[in-house]
XYZ file of C-alpha atoms in Angstrom:
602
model
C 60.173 89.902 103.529
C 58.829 92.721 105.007
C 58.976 93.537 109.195
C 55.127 92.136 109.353
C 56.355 89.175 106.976
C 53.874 89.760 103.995
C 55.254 89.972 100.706
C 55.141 93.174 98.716
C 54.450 93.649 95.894
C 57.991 94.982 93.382
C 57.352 97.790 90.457
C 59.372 96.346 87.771
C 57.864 98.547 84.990
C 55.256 100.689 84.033
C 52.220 98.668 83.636
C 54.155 95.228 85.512
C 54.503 94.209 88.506
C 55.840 90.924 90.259
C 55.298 89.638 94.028
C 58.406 88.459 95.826
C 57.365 84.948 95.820
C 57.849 85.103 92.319
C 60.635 86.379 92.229
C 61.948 83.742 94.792
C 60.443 80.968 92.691
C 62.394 82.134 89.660
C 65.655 82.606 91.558
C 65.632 79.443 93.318
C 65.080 77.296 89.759
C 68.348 78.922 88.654
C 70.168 77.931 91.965
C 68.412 74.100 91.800
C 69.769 74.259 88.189
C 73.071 74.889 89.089
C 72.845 72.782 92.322
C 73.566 75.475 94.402
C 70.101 74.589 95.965
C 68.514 71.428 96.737
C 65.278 70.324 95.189
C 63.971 69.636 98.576
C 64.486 73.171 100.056
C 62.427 76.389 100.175
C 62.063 78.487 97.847
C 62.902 81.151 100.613
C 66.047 80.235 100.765
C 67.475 81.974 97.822
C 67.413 84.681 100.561
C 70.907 83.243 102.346
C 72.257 81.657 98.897
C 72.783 84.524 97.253
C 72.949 87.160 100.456
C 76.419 88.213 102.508
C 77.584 89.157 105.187
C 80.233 91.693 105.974
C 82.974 91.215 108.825
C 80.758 93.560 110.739
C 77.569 90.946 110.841
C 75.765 93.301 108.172
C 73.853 91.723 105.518
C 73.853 92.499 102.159
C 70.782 91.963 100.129
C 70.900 90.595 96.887
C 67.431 92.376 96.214
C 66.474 96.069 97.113
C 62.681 96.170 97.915
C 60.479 98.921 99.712
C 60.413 96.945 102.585
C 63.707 97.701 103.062
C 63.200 101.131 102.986
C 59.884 100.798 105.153
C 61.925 99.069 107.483
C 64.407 101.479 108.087
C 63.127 103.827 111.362
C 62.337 106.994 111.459
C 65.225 110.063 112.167
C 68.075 107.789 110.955
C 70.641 109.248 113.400
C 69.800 111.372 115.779
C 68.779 114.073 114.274
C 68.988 113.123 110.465
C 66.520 111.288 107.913
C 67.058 107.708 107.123
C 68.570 107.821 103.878
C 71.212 109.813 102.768
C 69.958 111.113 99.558
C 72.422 113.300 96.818
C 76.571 113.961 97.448
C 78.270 116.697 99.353
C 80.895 115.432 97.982
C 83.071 118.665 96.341
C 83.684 117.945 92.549
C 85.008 120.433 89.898
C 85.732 118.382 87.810
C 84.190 116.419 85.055
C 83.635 113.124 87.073
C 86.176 112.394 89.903
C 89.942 114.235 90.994
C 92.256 111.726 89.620
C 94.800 111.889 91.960
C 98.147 109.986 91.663
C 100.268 108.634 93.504
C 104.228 108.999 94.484
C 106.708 108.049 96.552
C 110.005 107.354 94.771
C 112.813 108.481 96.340
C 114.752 109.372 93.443
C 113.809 112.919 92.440
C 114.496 112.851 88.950
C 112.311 109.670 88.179
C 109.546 111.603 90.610
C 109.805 114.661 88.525
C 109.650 112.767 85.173
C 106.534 110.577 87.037
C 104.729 114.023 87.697
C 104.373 115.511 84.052
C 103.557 111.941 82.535
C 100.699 111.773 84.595
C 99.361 115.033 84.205
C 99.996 115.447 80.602
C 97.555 112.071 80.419
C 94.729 112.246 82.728
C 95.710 113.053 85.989
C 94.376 116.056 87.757
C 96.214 115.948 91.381
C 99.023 114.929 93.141
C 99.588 112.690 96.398
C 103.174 112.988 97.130
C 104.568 110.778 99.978
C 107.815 113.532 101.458
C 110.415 112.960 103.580
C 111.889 109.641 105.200
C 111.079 106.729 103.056
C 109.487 109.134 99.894
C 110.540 112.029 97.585
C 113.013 114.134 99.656
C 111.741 117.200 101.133
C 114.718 119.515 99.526
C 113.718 118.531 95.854
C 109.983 119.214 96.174
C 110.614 122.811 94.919
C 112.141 120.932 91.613
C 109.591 118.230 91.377
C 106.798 120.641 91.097
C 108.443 123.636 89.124
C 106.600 122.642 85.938
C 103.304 122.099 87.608
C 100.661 124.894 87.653
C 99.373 124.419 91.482
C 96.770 126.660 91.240
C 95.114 124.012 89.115
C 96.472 120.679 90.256
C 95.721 120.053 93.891
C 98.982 118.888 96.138
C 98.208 116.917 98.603
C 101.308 115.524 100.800
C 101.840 113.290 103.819
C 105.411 113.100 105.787
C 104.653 111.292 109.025
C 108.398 111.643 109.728
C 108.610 115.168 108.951
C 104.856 117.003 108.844
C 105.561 120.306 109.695
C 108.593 120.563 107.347
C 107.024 118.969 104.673
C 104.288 121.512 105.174
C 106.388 124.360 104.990
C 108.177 123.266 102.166
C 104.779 122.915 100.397
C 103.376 126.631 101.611
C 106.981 128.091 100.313
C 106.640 126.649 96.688
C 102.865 128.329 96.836
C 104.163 131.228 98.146
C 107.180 131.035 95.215
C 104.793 130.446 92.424
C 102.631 133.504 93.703
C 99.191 131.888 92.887
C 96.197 130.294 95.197
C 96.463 126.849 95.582
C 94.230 124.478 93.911
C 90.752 123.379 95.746
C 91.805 120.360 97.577
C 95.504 120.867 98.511
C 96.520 120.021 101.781
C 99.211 119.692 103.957
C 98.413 116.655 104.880
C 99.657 116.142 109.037
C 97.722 113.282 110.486
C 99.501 112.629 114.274
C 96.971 110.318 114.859
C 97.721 108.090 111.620
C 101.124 108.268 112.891
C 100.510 106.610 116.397
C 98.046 103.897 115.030
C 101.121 103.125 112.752
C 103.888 103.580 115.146
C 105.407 105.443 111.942
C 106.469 109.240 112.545
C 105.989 112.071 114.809
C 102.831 111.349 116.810
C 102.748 114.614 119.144
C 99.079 115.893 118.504
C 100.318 120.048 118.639
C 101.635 119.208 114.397
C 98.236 119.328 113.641
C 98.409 122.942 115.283
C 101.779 124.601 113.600
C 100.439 122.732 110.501
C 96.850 124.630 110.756
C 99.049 127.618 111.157
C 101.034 126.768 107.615
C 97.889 126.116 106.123
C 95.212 128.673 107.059
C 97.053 131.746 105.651
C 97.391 129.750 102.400
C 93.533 128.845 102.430
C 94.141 124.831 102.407
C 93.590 121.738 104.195
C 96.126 121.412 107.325
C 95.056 117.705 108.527
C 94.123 114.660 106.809
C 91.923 112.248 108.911
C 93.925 108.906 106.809
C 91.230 105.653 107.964
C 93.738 103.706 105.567
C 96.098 103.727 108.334
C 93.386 101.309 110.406
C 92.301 99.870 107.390
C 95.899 98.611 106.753
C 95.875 96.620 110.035
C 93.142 94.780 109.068
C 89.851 97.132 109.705
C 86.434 96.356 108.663
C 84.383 99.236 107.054
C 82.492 99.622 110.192
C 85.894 100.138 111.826
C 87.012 102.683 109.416
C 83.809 104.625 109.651
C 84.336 105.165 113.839
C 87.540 105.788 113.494
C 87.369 108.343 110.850
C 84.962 109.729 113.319
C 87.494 109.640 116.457
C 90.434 110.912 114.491
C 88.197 114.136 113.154
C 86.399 115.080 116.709
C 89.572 114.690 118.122
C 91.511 117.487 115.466
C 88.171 119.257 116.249
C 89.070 119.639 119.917
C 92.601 119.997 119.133
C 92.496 122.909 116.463
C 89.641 124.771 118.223
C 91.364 124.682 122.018
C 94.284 126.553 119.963
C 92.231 128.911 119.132
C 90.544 128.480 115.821
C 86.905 128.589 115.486
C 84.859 125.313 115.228
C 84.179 126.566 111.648
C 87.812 126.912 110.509
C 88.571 123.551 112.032
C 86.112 122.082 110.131
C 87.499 123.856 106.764
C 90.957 122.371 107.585
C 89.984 118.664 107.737
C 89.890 115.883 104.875
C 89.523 112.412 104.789
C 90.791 109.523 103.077
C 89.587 105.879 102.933
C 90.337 102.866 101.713
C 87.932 101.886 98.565
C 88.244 97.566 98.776
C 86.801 95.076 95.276
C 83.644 94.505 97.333
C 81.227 96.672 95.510
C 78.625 97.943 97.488
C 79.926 97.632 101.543
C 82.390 100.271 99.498
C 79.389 102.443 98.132
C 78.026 102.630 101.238
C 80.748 102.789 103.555
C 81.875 106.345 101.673
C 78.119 107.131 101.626
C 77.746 106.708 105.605
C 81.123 108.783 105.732
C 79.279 111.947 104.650
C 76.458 111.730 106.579
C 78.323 111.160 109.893
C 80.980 113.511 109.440
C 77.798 115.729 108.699
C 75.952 114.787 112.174
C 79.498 115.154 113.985
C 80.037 119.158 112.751
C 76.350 119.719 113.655
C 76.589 118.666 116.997
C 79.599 120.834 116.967
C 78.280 123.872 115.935
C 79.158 123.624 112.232
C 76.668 125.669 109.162
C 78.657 126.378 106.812
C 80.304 125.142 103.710
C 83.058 123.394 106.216
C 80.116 120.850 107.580
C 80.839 119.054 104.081
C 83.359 115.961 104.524
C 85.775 116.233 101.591
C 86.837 112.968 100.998
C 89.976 111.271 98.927
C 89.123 107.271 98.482
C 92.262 105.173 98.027
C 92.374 101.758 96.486
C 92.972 98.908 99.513
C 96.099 98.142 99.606
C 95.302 94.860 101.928
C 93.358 93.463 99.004
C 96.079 93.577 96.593
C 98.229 90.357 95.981
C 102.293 89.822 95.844
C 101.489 86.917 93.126
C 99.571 87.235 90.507
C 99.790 90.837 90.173
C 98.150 91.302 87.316
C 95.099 90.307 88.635
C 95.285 94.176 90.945
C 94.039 95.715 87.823
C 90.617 93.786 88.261
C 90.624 94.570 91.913
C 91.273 98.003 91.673
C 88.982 98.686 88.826
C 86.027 96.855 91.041
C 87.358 99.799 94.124
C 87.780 102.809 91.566
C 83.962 102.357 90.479
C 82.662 102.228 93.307
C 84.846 104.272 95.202
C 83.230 106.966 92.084
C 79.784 105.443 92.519
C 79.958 106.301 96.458
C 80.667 109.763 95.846
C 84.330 110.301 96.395
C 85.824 113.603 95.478
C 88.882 112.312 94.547
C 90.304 108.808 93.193
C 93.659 107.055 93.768
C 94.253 103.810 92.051
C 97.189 102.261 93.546
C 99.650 100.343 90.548
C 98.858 97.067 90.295
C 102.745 96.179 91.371
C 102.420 98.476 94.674
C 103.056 95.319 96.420
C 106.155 94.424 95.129
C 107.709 97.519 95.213
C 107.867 101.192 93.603
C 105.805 101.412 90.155
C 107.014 101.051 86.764
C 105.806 103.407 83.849
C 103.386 100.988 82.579
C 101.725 100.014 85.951
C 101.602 103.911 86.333
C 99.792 104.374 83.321
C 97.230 101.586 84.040
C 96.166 102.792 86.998
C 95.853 105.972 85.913
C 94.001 105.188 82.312
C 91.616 102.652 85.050
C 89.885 106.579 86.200
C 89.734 107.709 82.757
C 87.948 104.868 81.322
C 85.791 104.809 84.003
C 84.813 108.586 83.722
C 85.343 108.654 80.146
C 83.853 105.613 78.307
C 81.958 104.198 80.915
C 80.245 107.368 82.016
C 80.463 106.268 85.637
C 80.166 109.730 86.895
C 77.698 111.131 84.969
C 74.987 111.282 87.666
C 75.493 112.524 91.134
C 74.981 109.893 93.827
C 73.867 107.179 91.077
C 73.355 104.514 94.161
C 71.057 107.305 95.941
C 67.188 105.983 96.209
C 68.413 102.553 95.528
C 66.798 100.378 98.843
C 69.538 97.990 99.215
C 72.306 100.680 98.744
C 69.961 103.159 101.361
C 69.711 99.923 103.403
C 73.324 98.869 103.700
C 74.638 102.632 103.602
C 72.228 103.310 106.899
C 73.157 99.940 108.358
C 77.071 100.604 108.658
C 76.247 104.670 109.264
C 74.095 102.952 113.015
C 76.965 100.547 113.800
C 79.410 103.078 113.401
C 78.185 105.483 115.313
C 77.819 103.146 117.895
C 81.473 102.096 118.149
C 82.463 105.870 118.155
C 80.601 106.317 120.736
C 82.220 104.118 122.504
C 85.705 105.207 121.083
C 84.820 108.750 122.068
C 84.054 107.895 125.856
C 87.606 106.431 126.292
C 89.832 108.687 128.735
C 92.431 109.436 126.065
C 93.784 109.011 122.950
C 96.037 105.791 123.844
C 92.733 104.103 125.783
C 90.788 104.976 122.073
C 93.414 103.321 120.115
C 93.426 100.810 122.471
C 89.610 99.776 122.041
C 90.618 99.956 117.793
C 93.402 97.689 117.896
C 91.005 95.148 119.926
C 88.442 95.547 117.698
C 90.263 95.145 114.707
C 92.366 92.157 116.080
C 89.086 90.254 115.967
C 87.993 91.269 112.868
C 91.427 89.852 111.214
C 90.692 86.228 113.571
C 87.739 86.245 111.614
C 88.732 87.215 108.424
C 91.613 84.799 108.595
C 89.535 81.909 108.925
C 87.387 82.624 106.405
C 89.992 83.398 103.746
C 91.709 79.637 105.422
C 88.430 77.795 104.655
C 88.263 79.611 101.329
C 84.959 81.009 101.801
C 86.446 83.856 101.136
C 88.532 83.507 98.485
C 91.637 85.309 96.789
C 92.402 84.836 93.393
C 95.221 83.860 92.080
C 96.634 83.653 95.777
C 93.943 81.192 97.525
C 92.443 80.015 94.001
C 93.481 79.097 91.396
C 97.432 79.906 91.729
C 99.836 80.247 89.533
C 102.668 78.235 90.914
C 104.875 78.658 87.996
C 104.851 82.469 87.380
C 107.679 84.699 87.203
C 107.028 87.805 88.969
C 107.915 91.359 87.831
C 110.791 92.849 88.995
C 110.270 96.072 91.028
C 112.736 98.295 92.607
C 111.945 98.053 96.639
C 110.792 100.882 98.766
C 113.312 102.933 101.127
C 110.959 102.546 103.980
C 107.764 100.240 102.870
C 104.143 100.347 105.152
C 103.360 98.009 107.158
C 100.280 96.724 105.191
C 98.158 93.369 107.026
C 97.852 91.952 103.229
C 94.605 89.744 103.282
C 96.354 86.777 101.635
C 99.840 87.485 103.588
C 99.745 83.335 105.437
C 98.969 81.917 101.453
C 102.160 84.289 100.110
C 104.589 83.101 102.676
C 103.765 79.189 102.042
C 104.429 79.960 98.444
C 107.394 82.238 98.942
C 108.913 78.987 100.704
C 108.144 76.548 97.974
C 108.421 72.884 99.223
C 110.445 71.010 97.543
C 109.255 67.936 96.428
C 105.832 67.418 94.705
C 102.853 65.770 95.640
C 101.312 62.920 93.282
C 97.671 63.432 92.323
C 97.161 58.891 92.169
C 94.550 59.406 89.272
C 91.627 56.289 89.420
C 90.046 55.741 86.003
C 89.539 58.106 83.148
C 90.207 61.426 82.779
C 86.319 62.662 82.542
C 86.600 60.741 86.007
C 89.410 62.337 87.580
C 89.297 65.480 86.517
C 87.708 67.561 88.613
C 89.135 66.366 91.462
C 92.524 66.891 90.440
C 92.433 70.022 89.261
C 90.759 71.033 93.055
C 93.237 69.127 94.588
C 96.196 70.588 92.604
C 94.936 74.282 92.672
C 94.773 73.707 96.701
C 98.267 72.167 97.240
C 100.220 74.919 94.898
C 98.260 77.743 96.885
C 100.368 76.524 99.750
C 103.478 76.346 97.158
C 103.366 72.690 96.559
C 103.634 71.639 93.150
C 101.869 67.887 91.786
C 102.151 64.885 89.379
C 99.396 63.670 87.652
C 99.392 60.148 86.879
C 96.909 60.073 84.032
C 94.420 57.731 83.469
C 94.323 54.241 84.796
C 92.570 51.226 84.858
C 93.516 49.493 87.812
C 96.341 49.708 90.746
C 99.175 48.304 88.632
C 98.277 51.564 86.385
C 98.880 53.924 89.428
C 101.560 52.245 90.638
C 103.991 52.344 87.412
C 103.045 56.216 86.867
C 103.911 56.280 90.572
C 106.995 55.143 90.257
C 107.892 57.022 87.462
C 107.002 60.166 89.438
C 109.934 59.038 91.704
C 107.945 57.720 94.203
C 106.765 61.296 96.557
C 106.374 60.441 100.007
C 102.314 62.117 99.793
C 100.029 61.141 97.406
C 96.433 62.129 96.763
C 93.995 60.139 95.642
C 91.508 61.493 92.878
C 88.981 59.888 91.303
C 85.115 59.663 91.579
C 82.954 58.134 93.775
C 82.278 54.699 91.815
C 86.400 53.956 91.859
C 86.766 54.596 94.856
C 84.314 52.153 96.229
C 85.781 49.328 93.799
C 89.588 49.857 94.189
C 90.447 52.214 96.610
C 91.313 50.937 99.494
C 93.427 48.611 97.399
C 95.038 51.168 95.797
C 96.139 52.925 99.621
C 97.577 49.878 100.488
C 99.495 48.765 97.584
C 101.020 52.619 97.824
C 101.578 52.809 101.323
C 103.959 49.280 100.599
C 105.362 51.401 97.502
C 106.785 54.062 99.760
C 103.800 56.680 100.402
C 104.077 57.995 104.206
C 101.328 59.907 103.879
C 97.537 59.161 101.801
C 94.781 61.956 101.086
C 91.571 61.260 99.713
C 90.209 64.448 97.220
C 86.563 63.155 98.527
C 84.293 61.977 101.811
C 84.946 58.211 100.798
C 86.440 55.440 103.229
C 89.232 54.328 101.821
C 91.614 53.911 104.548
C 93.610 57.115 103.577
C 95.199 59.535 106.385
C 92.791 62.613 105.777
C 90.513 63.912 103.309
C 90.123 67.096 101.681
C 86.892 69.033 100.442
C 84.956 72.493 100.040
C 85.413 73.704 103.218
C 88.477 72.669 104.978
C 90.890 74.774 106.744
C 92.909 75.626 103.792
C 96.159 76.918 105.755
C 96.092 74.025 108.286
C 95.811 71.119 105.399
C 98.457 72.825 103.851
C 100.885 73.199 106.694
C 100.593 69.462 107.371
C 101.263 68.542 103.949
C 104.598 70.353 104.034
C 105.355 69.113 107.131
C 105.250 65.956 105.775
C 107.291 66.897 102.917
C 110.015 68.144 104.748
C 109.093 71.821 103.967
């Protein structure tokens, strides 16, 4: 609806146009269809049925009208137009840098790594140096076949930054060429404190700017994964991204560079998550903030530009089920290319469970190229630009942002900034922890639908891993302590009856690492009771069956198992059956399952 609620009227085509309320009307018969609406409500409320909302309290719109775009006000940020039209994002390259990743500590298998990717799709480089990655000394030997004049390097050493750096500017210097667009050196002092990882004194960015500037590359890379890995919403990210930068601002020109080199010695990196368009926009808002930020600084030139590297999340990605990363990370990689990122990393799909394999290598790699290649994703420049929901949500994160770094930015020093972060962020994971409990937000393959039975890939571990808040970290340590003993799903009737309830039942108890026994189907309580026994009598048993058996045998059924040996009843249902809880859509997930193996012993 529009801000004076009437309802405007949508251009479909040429020649065709639709109000709202008919497009409501339509929408809602779908949702009453699938039940997802009752029969009884508005048709208005297809609005909150098939809208979200982020972490931040932003909505996003499952329809882009003008009133969206009439709604937004005038000047945007100070100083700016509302939407942020077109990419200053830097791209020489047909479609995005594919940039990959490494970090193994054994130089040979690094070295072999390197010319596998680049001989197949790769354009850049992202090596992690020093403690926990590729060793400094053996950088010269990792890159001697690589033409860095054409592949950008881009490193980050938190433990070692400025002799990381220098090893870096010597192999340039070796090779005699100019480096690549886009290679940087990589020292982020900042990242290093949020992480309490590394050397955190904020003068590295300085002797690093002093590596770099002779060598015409980036010095300093503003890394928002390193909030974003505690836990950060996108709103987060942004005003931090904003802190870390104005603060290197302040930092590099007080040494004595010009507000213009500064600039030209920045880059950024976020985190690119598998929810679509809060991504699109969040690297969208990026720009034009970093843009207002080097205005108000004094910034014309070609160094106002924010060159960005979008990296996919590592929170989102799952221990179990890892083969389910490859979805999630294709979901980030377009629209980390949709939001206008200059250059893409897909993390392996195994990242999780420890240094990458060939094959997961190769997947993540050939995820870019079929993205730029077959699927054309990058043909057009800023293909979300003009869109009203996109120009909506993309202006909606770039106000709320700027808000919080304001607030970040009026702290008294760097340890009060990071301060006000780690509070805000803390309440963003509260909240994001319940709703991944109650399974509103749900993680597949880790929340839903589990695969209790899998046998994971075996990875090599990491020397020194990152501390990563993984979103589905409280499901993965239930199952990496499996209980012991099962839980027996008491089936009532047939199995069209029991079904569903089973299966919702038994998906919910193995995403805590509990494994079940089905009884099969039954006709009365002897029935249950003889597959019960068989089972080896579990001490908790859920009840599943539909409505109709549990009103005629039920509560028989609870008592004659409680006087078989059951210590503990659930109900898969809202019925009254005498049982010791229930379970439905919407329970605490992590608290039922806690209980349950407490009562197993677990």
């Amino acid at each position: 609806m529009s801000s004076d609620g009437s309802t405007p009227d949508v251009q479909l085509s040429e020649g065709l146009e639709h109000t709202l309320d008919e497009w409501e009307k339509a929408a809602a018969a779908v949702l009453r269809k699938s039940r997802k609406l009752a029969d009884d409500a508005p048709d208005t409320d297809v609005w909150s049925r098939l809208g979200t909302t982020t972490l931040d309290g932003i909505a996003v719109t499952p329809l882009g009208t003008p009133s969206l775009s009439a709604g937004l006000p005038d000047g945007g940020l100070p100083g700016q137009a509302p939407f942020t039209r077109g990419s200053t994002a830097t791209r020489e390259l047909d479609g995005w840098d594919v940039r990959a990743w490494f970090t193994d500590p054994d130089p040979e298998r690094t070295a072999k790594d390197v010319v596998t990717d680049l001989e197949n799709g790769v354009n850049s480089l992202w090596l992690s140096l020093g403690t926990g990655g590729v060793p400094i000394d053996a950088l010269a030997t990792v890159l001697e076949p690589v033409f860095v004049d054409l592949a950008a390097i881009v490193i980050d050493a938190p433990f070692e930054p400025v002799e990381a750096a220098q090893a870096l500017a010597d192999v340039i210097a070796d090779k005699a060429v100019t480096a690549a667009p886009g290679t940087s050196l990589g020292a982020d002092p900042i990242g290093a404190t949020l992480r309490d990882r590394g050397v955190t004194d904020l003068d590295v960015a300085v002797r690093v700017a002093r590596i770099a500037q002779p060598l015409g590359v980036r010095a300093v890379t503003v890394d928002a994964t390193a909030v974003h890995d505690t836990g950060a919403s996108d709103v987060q990210e942004l005003a931090y991204s904003l802190a870390a930068g104005a603060t290197y601002l302040r930092v590099l020109t007080e040494a004595g560079f010009t507000v213009e080199e500064a600039a030209g010695l920045i880059d950024f990196r976020y985190a690119a998550t598998d929810e679509q368009f809060p991504t699109i926009a969040k690297l969208r808002a990026a720009r034009r903030l970093w843009n207002r930020v080097v205005e108000l600084s004094g910034v014309t030139s070609a160094a106002a530009g924010q060159l960005q590297h979008a990296v996919t999340s590592r929170p989102m990605m799952s221990r179990y089920d890892p083969y389910v990363n490859m979805l999630r990370t294709t979901v980030a990689a377009f629209s980390a290319g949709v939001g206008g990122a200059a250059s893409v990393t897909v993390l392996p799909f195994d990242e999780p469970l420890g240094l990458p394999e060939p094959f997961s290598r190769r997947i993540a790699r050939n995820t870019s190229s079929l993205l730029i290649s077959e699927s054309h994703v990058a043909a057009v420049t800023d293909p979300a630009g003009g869109s009203h929901a996109v120009e909506k949500l993309t202006d909606d994160l770039a106000r709320a942002a700027w808000e919080l770094f304001g607030r970040i930015d009026a702290t008294d020093d760097l340890d009060a900034a990071l301060g006000l972060v780690r509070s805000a962020v803390g309440e963003t994971v509260s909240a994001r922890a319940l709703d991944i409990a109650r399974r509103t937000r749900p993680l597949t393959g880790v929340s839903e639908f589990p695969n209790l039975h899998e046998t994971l890939p075996e990875r090599r571990p990491y020397d020194r891993p990152l501390e990563v808040h993984r979103y589905g970290g409280e499901f993965e340590a239930l199952r990496d302590d499996r209980a012991a003993d099962p839980v027996f799903l008491a089936s009532l009737g047939t199995v069209a009856g029991y079904t569903a309830r089973a299966t919702f039942a038994a998906n919910l108890l193995a995403a805590g690492g509990v494994d079940t026994v089905v009884g099969g189907p039954s006709e009365g309580v002897e029935d249950v009771l003889a597959a019960y026994d068989e089972a080896g009598k579990p001490s908790v048993v859920v009840l599943v069956g539909n409505d109709a058996a549990y009103e005629t045998w039920g509560a028989d059924l609870v008592t004659a198992l409680r006087e078989a040996g059951a210590t503990y009843v659930v109900l898969a249902g809202k019925a009254a059956v005498g049982a010791d809880t229930t379970i439905a859509m919407g329970l605490d997930a992590l608290a039922f399952l806690r209980s349950i193996r407490q009562e197993l012993g677990a």
